[in-house]
GROMACS .gro file of C-alpha atoms in nm:
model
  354
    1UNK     CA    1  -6.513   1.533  -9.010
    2UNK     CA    2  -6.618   1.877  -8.840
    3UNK     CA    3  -6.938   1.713  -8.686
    4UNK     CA    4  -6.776   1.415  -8.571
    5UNK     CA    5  -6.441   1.599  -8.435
    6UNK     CA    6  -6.723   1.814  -8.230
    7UNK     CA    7  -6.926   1.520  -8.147
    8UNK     CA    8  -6.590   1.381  -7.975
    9UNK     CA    9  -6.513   1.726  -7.781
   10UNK     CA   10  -6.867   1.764  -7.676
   11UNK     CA   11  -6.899   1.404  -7.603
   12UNK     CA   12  -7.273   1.412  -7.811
   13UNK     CA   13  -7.145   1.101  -8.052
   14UNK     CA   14  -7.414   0.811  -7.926
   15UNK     CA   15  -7.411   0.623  -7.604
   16UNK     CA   16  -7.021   0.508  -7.514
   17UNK     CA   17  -6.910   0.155  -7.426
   18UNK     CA   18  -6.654   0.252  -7.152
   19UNK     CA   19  -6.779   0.063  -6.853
   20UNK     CA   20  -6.844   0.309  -6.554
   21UNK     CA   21  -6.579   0.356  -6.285
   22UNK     CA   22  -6.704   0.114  -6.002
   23UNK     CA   23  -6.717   0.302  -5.655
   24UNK     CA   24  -6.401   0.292  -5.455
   25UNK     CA   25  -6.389   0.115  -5.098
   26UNK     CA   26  -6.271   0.303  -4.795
   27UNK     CA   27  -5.910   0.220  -4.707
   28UNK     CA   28  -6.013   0.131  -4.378
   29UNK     CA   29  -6.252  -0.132  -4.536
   30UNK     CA   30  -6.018  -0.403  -4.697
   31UNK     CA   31  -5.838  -0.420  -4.328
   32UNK     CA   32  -6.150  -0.464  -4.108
   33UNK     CA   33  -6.315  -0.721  -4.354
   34UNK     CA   34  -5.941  -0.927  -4.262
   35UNK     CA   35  -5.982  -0.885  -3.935
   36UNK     CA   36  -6.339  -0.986  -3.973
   37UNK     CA   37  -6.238  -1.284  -4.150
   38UNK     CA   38  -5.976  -1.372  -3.872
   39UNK     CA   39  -6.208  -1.331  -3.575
   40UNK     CA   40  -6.449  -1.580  -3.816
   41UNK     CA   41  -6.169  -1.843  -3.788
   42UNK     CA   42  -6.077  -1.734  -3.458
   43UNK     CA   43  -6.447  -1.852  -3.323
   44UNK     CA   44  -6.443  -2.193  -3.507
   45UNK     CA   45  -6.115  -2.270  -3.377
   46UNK     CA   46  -6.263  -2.167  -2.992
   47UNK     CA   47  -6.582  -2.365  -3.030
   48UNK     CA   48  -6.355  -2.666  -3.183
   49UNK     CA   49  -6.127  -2.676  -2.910
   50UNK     CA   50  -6.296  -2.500  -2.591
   51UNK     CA   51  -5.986  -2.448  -2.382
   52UNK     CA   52  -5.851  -2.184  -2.659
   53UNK     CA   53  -5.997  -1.881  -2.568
   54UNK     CA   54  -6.131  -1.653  -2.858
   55UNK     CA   55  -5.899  -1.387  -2.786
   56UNK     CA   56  -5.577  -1.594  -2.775
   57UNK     CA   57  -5.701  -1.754  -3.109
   58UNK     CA   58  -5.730  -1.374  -3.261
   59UNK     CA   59  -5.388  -1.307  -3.136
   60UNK     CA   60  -5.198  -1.581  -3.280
   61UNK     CA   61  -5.400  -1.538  -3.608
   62UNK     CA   62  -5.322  -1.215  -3.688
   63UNK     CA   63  -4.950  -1.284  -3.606
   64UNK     CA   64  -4.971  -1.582  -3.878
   65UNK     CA   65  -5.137  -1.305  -4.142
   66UNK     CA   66  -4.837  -1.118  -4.083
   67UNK     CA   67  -4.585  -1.371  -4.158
   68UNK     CA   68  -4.793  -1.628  -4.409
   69UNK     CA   69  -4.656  -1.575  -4.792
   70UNK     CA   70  -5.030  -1.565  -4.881
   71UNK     CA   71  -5.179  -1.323  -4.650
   72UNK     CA   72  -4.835  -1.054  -4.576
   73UNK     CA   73  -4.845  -0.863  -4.871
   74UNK     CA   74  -5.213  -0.764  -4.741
   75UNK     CA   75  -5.141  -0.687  -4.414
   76UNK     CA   76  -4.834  -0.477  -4.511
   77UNK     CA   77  -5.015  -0.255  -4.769
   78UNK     CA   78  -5.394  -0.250  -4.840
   79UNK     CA   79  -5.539  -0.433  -4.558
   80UNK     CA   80  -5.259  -0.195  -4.308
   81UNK     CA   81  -5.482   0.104  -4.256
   82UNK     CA   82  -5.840  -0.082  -4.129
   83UNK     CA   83  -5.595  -0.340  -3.923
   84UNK     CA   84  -5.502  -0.027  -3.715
   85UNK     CA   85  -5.816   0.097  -3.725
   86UNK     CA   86  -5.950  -0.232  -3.534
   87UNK     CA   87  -5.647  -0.223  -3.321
   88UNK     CA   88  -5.761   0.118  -3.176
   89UNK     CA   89  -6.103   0.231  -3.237
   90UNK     CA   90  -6.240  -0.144  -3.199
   91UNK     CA   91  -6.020  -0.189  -2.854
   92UNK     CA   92  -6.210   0.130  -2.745
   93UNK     CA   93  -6.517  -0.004  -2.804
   94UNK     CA   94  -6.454  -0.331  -2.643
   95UNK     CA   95  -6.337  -0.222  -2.340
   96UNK     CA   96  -6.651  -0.009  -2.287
   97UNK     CA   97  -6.883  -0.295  -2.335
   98UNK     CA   98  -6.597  -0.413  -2.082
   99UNK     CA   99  -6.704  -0.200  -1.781
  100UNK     CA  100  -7.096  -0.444  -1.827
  101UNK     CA  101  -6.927  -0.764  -1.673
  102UNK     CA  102  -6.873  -0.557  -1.335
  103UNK     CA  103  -7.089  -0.406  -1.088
  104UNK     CA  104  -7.062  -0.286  -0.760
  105UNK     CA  105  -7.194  -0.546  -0.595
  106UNK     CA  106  -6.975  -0.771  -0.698
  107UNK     CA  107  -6.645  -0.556  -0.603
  108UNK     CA  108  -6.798  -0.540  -0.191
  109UNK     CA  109  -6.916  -0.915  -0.226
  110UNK     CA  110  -6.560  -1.000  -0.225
  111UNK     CA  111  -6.476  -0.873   0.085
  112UNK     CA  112  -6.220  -0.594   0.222
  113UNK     CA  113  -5.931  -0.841   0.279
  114UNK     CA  114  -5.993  -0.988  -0.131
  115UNK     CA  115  -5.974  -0.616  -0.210
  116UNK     CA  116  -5.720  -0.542  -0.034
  117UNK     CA  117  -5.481  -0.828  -0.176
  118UNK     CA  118  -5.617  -0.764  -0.509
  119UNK     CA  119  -5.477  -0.380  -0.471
  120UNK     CA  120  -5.153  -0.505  -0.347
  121UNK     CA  121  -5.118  -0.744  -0.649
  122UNK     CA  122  -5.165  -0.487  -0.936
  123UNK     CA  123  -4.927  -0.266  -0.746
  124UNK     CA  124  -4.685  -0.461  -0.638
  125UNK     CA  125  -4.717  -0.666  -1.052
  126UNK     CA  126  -4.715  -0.326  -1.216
  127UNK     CA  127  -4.448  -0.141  -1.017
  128UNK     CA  128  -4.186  -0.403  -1.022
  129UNK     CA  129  -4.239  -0.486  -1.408
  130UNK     CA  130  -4.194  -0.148  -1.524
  131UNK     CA  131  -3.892  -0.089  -1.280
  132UNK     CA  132  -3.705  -0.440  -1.402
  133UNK     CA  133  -3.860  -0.335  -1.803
  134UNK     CA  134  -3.681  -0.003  -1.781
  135UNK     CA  135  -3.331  -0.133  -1.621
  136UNK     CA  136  -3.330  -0.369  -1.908
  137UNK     CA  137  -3.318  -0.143  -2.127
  138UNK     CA  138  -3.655  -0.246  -2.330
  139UNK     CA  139  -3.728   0.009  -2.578
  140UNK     CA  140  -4.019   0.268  -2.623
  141UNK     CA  141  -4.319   0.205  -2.395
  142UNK     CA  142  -4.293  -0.143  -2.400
  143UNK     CA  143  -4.183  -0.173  -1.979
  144UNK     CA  144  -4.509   0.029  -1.914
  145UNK     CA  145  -4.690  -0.139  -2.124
  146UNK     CA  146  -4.595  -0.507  -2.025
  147UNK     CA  147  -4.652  -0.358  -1.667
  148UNK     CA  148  -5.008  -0.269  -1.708
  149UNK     CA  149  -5.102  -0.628  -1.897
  150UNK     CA  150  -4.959  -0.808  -1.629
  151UNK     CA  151  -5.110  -0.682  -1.336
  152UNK     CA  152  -5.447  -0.494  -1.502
  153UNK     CA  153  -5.637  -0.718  -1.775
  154UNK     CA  154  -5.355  -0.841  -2.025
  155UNK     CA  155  -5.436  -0.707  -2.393
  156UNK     CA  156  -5.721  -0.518  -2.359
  157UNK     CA  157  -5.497  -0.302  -2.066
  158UNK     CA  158  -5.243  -0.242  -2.314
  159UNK     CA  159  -5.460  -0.132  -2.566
  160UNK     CA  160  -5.633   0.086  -2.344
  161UNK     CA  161  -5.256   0.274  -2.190
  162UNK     CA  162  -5.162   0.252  -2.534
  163UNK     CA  163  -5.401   0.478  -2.677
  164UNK     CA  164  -5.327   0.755  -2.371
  165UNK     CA  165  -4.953   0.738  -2.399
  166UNK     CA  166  -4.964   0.713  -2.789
  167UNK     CA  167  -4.738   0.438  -2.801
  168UNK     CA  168  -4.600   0.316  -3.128
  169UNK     CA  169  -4.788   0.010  -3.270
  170UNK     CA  170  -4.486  -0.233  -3.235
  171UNK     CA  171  -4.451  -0.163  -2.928
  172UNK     CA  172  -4.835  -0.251  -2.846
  173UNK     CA  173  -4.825  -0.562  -3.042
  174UNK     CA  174  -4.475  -0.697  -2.906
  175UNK     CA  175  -4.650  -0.654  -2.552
  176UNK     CA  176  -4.983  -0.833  -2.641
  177UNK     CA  177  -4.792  -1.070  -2.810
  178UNK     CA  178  -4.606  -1.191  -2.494
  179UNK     CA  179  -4.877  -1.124  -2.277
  180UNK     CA  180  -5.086  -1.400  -2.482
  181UNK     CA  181  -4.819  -1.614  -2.459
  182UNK     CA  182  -4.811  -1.616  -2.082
  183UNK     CA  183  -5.133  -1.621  -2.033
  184UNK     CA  184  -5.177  -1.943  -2.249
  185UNK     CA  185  -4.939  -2.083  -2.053
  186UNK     CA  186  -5.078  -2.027  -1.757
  187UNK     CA  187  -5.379  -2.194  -1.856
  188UNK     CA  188  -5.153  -2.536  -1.872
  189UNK     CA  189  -4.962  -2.478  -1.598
  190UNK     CA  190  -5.183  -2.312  -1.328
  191UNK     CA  191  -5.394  -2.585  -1.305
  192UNK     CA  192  -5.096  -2.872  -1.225
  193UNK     CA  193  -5.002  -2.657  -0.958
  194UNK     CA  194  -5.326  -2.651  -0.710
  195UNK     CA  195  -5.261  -2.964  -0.501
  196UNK     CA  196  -4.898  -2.947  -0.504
  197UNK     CA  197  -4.950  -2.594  -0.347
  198UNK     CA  198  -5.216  -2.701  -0.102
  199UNK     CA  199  -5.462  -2.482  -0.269
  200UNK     CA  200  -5.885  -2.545  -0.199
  201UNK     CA  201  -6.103  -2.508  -0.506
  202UNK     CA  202  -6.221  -2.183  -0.402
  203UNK     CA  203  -5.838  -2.022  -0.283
  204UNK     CA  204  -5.745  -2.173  -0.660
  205UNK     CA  205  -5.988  -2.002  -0.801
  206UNK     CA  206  -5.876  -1.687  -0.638
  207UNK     CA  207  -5.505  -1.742  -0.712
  208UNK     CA  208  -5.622  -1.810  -1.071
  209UNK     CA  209  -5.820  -1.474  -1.087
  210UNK     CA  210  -5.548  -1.246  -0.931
  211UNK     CA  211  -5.272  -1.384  -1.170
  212UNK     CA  212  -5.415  -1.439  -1.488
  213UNK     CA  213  -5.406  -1.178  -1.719
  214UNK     CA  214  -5.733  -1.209  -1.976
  215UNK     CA  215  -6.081  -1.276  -1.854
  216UNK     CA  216  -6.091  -1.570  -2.178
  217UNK     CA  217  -5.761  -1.757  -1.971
  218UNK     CA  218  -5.888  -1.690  -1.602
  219UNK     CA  219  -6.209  -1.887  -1.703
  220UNK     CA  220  -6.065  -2.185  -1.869
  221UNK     CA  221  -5.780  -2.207  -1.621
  222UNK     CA  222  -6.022  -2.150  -1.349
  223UNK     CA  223  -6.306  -2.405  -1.463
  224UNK     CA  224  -6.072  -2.701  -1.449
  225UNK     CA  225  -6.132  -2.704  -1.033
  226UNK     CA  226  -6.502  -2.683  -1.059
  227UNK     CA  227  -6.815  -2.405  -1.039
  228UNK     CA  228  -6.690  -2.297  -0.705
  229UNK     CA  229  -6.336  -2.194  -0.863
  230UNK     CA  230  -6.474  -2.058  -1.154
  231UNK     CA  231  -6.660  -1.837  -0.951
  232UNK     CA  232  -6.423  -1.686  -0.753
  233UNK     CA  233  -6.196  -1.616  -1.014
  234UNK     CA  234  -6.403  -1.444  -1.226
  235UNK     CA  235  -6.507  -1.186  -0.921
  236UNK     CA  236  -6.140  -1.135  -0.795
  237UNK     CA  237  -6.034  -1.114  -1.184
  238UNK     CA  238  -6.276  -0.825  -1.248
  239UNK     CA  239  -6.200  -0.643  -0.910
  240UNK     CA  240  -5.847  -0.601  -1.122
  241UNK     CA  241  -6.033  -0.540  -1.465
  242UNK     CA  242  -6.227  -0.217  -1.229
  243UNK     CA  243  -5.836  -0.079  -1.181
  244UNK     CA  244  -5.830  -0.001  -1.563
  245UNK     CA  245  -6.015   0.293  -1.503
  246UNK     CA  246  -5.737   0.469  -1.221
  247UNK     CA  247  -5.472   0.322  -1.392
  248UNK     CA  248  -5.544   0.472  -1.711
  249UNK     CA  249  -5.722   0.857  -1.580
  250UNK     CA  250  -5.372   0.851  -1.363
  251UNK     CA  251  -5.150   0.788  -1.667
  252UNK     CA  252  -5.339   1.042  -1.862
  253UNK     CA  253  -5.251   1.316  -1.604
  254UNK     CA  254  -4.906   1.240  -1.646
  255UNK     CA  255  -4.895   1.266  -2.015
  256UNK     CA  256  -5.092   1.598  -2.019
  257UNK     CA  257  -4.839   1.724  -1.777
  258UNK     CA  258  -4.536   1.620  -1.981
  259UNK     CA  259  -4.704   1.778  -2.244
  260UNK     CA  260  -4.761   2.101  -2.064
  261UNK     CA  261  -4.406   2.099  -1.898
  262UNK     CA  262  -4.304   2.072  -2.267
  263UNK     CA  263  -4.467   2.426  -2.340
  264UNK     CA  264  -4.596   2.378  -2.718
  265UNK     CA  265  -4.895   2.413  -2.835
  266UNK     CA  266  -4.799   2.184  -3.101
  267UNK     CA  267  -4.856   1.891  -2.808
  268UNK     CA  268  -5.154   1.680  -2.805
  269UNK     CA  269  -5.278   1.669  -2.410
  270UNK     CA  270  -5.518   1.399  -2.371
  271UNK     CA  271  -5.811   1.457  -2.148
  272UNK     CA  272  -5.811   1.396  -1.801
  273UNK     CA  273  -6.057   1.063  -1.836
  274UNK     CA  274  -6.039   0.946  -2.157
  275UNK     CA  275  -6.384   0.906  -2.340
  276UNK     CA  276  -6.370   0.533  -2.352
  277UNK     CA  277  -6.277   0.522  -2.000
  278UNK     CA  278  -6.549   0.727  -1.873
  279UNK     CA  279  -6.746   0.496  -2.080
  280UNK     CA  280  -6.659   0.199  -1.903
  281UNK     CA  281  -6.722   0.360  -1.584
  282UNK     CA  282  -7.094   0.436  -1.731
  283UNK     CA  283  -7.126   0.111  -1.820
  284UNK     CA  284  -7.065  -0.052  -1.465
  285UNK     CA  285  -7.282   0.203  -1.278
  286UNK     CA  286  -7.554   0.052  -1.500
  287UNK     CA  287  -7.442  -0.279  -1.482
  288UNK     CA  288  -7.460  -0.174  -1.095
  289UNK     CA  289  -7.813  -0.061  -1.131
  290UNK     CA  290  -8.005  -0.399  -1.223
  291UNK     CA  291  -8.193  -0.290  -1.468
  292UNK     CA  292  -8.060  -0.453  -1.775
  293UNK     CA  293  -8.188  -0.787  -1.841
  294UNK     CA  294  -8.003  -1.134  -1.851
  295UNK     CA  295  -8.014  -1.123  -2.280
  296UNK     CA  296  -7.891  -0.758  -2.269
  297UNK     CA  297  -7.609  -0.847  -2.083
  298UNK     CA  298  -7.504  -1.175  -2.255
  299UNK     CA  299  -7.557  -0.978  -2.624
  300UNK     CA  300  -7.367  -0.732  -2.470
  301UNK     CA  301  -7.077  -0.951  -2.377
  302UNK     CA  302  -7.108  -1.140  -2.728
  303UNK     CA  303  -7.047  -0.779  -2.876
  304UNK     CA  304  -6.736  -0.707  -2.616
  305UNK     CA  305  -6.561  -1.071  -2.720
  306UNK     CA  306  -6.593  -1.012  -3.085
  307UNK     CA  307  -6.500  -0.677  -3.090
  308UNK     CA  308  -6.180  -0.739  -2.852
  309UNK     CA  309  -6.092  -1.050  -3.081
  310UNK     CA  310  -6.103  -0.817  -3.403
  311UNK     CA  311  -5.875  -0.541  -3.240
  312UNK     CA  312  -5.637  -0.803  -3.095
  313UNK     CA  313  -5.621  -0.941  -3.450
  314UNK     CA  314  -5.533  -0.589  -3.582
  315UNK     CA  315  -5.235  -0.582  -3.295
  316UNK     CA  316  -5.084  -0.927  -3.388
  317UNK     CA  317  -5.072  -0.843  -3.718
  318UNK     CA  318  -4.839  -0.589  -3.641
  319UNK     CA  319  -4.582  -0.864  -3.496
  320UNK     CA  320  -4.279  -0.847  -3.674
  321UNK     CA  321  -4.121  -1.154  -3.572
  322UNK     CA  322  -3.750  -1.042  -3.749
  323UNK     CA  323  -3.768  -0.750  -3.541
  324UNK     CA  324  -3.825  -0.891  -3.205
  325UNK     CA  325  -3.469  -1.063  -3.277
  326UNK     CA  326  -3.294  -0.776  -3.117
  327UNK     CA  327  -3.486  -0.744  -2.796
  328UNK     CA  328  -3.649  -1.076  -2.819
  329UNK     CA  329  -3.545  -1.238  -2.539
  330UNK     CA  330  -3.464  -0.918  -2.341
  331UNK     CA  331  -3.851  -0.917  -2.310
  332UNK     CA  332  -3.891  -1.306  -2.275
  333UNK     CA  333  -3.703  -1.226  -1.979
  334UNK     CA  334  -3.899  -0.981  -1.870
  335UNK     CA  335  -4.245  -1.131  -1.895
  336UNK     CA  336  -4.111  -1.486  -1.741
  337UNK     CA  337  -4.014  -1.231  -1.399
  338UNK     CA  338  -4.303  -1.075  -1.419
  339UNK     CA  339  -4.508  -1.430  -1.431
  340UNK     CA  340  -4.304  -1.509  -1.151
  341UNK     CA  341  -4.366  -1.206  -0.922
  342UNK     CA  342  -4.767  -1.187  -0.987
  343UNK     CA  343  -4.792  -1.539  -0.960
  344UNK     CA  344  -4.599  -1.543  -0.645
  345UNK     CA  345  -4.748  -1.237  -0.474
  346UNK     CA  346  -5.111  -1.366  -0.548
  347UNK     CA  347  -4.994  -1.685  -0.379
  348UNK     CA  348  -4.917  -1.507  -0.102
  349UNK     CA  349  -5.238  -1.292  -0.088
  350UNK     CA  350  -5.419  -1.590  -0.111
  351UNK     CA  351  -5.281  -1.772   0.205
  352UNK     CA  352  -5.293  -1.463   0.433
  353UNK     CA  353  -5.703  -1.422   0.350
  354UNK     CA  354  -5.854  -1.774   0.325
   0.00000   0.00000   0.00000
């Protein structure tokens, strides 16, 4: 009995039969293989129906995994922390691999008078959204953030001004949310509108590129009205993707002086560019320079789209439906002016330089 009680304290008694602990996943791993999974379906459904862009598709998806019986117990708990994770560090990365669809010579192809309107747009989009957000009383950073999707690049703009403001995560997903829906909209609606409104291909395709929020929905509204559309929109469209960078460094001043005004070191002051912005700017000088080849640059833009879908799936899934009840259609409101106003002032930008 003495040999065997020591055998069990000095664990000597012959090979055990306890199986050995298996190796624990990240957190962060259960959540990104989701989102994986949803930008897997998100790609089928875009290659099965064309008009649906990839990123709308993610959108809507992870909204469903947040509200299907099957799937919302994962998204609440395990899968919560890698979901984030894509919504932030995977939006970074996309937006980067962003700055690889512009170039220089594209912004001074369009001319000074495109510019010019394009400039007046996001100004005149972003200035009177976040005024008409804050007198109706719209929680948070969600008037700021509806602003900047509106008038910059829809989703991935809010991701981007979400991450310098440090913005709660309903807040960013409410705004994508809506911005997705207008945008989708537009897609179907845009395109009924061209001959009514007198509109050439190529002045549609402008109209189409300075109104639109997501490159995915300026290119399948665009394409209905032919190369020459599709063209244009895609050059005035990513003239307003090239205000990210401003629009964000400028924000990020104002947050570090809040912070400073505040006094405590206790503050986190973001820097004055933030890294993935001054990535994005890297990226289009050497997009500007030539040098990468035609492959580079579509693998590149494979990489942006898939990332972007798996971070926009990470946002809707944080789309509490129930929640929205409160403010729901204070912010339907909002985004149906704010349709309106960019839609309007484009028009108008459109007819004074054509």
């Amino acid at each position: 009995m003495a040999v065997t009680g020591a055998r069990a304290l000095t664990g000597a008694s012959g090979p055990s039969t306890a199986a050995p602990p298996r190796p624990r996943l990240p957190a962060a791993a259960y959540g990104l293989g989701l989102a994986a999974c949803g930008v897997a379906v998100a790609w089928g459904v875009h290659r099965a129906l064309p008009a649906v862009p990839l990123l709308t598709a993610a959108v809507v998806l992870g909204i469903g995994a947040a509200h299907l019986p099957g799937t919302r117990g994962l998204v609440r708990g395990r899968c919560r922390a890698g979901l984030t994770l894509a919504g932030k560090r995977l939006m970074r990365l996309g937006i980067v691999l962003l700055g690889l669809k512009l170039s220089l010579d594209d912004v001074l192809g369009l001319g000074w008078a495109t510019v010019a309107m394009v400039f007046c747009v996001v100004a005149a989009t972003f200035g009177g959204t976040w005024w008409l957000g804050r007198r109706m009383g719209l929680r948070g950073d969600q008037p700021l953030l509806i602003a900047t999707g509106y008038s910059i690049c829809g989703a991935s703009a809010i991701g981007a001004v979400g991450e310098v403001s440090d913005s709660d995560e309903q807040d960013v997903a409410t705004s994508v949310a809506l911005v997705t829906l207008c945008g989708t909209l537009a897609i179907a609606v845009l395109p009924l509108l061209q001959h009514p409104l007198g509109l050439g291909d190529a002045p549609f395709g402008r109209w189409v590129g300075a109104s639109v929020h997501d490159v995915g929905q300026v290119v399948a509204a665009a394409q209905t009205a032919g190369p020459a559309a599709l063209k244009e929109a895609v050059l005035v469209k990513l003239m307003r993707v090239a205000l990210l960078a401003p629009l964000v460094a400028a924000l990020a001043v104002s947050v570090r002086a809040r912070a400073g005004a505040r006094r405590t070191t206790a503050a986190r002051r973001p820097p004055l560019v933030p890294l993935f912005v001054a990535g994005f700017l890297c990226m289009v000088a050497l997009r500007s320079t030539g040098l990468l080849p035609a492959a580079a640059l579509d693998t590149a833009a494979t990489g942006q789209e898939l990332l972007l879908a798996a971070a926009l799936f990470g946002l809707g899934s944080a789309v509490h439906l129930p929640s929205l009840t409160r403010t729901g259609a204070r912010v339907a409101a909002l985004g149906l002016c704010a349709w309106v106003v960019i839609a309007g002032v484009s028009y108008a930008g459109v007819l004074l330089t054509t």
